[in-house]
Short mmCIF file of C-alpha atoms in Angstrom, two decimals:
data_model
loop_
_atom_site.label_atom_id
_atom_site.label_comp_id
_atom_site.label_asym_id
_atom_site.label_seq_id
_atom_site.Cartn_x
_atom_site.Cartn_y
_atom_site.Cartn_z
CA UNK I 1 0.00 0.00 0.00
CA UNK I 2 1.01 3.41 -1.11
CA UNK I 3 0.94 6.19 1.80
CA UNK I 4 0.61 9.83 1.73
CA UNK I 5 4.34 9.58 3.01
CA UNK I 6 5.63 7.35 0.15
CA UNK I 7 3.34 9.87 -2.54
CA UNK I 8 5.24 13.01 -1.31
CA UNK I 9 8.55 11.33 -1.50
CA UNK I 10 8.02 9.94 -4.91
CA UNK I 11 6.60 13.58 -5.80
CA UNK I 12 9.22 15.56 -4.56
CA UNK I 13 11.52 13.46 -6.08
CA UNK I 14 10.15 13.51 -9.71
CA UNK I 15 9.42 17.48 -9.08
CA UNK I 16 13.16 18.57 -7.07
CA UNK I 17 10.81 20.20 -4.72
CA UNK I 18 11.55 19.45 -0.94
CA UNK I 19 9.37 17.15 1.13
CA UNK I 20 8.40 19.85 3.07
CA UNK I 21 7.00 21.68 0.06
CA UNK I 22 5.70 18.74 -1.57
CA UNK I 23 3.39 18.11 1.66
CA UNK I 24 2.26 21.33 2.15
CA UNK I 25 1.40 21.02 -2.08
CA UNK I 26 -0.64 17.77 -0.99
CA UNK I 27 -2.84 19.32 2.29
CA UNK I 28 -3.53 22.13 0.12
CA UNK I 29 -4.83 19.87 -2.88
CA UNK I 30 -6.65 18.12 -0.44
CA UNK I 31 -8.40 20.94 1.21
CA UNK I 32 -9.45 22.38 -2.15
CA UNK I 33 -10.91 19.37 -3.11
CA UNK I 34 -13.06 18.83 0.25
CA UNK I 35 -13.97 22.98 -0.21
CA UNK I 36 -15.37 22.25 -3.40
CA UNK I 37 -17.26 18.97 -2.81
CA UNK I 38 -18.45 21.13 0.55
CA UNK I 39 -19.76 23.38 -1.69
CA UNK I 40 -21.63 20.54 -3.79
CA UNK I 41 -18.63 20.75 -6.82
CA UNK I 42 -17.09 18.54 -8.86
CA UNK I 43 -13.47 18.13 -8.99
CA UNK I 44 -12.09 16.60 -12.11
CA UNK I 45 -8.54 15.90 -12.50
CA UNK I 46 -7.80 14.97 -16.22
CA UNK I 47 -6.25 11.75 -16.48
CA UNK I 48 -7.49 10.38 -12.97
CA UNK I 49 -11.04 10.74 -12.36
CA UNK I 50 -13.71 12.97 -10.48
CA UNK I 51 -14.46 13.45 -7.54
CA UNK I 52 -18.34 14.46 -6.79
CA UNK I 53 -20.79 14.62 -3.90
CA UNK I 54 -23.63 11.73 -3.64
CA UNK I 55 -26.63 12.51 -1.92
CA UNK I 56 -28.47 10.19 0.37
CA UNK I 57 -32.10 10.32 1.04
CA UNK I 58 -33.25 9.81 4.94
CA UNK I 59 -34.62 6.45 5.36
CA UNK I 60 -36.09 4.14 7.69
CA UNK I 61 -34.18 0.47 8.25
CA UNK I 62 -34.03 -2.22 10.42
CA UNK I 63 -31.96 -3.00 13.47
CA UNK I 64 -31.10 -6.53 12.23
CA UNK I 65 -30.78 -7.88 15.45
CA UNK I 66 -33.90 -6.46 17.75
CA UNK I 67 -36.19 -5.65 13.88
CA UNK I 68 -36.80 -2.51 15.41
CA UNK I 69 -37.33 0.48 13.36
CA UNK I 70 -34.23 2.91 12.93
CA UNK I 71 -34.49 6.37 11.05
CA UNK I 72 -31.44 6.83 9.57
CA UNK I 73 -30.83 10.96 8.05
CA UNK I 74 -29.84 12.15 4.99
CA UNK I 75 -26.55 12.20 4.50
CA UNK I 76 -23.52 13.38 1.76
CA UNK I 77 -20.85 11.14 0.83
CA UNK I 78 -17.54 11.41 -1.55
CA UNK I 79 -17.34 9.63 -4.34
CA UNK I 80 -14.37 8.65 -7.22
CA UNK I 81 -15.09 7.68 -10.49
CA UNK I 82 -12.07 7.01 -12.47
CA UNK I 83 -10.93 8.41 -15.42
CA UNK I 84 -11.47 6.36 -19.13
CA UNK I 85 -7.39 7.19 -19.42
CA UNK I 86 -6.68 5.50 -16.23
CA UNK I 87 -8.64 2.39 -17.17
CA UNK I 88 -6.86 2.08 -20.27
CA UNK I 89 -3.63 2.39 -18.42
CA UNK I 90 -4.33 -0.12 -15.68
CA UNK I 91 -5.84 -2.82 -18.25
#
């Protein structure tokens, strides 16, 4: 598994940019992206995918155990689809 570590060493080694710069690069990135999807935006990043914002109705379910009743709220949740370039690459 690849980790945020191992991505900003690889980075700032392909870029000649120091780790330090490289990770402040990344949280920034990051933070931009969550703003965005905050704000109910897309992010696409050519090459690699989007990122967008599903929206989850408020429902009722089941406690499996008990088969009481549960409301469970709406709720917003990230989501990645990948990009047709990246497919091709990985396949």
């Amino acid at each position: 598994m690849t980790t945020k570590a191992d991505i900003i060493e690889q980075v700032a080694g392909k870029t000649g940019a120091t780790k330090g710069d490289t990770g402040r690069f990344f949280d920034a990135l990051v933070e931009v992206i969550t703003e965005a999807l905050d704000a109910n935006e897309s992010v696409s990043l050519t090459g690699l995918g989007t990122f967008s914002v599903k929206h989850r109705a408020a429902r009722t379910a089941r406690n499996p155990r008990t088969g009481e009743a549960v409301k469970v709220a709406a709720s917003r949740s990230a989501r990645f689809s990948v990009s047709s370039t990246l497919k091709k690459a990985l396949n």
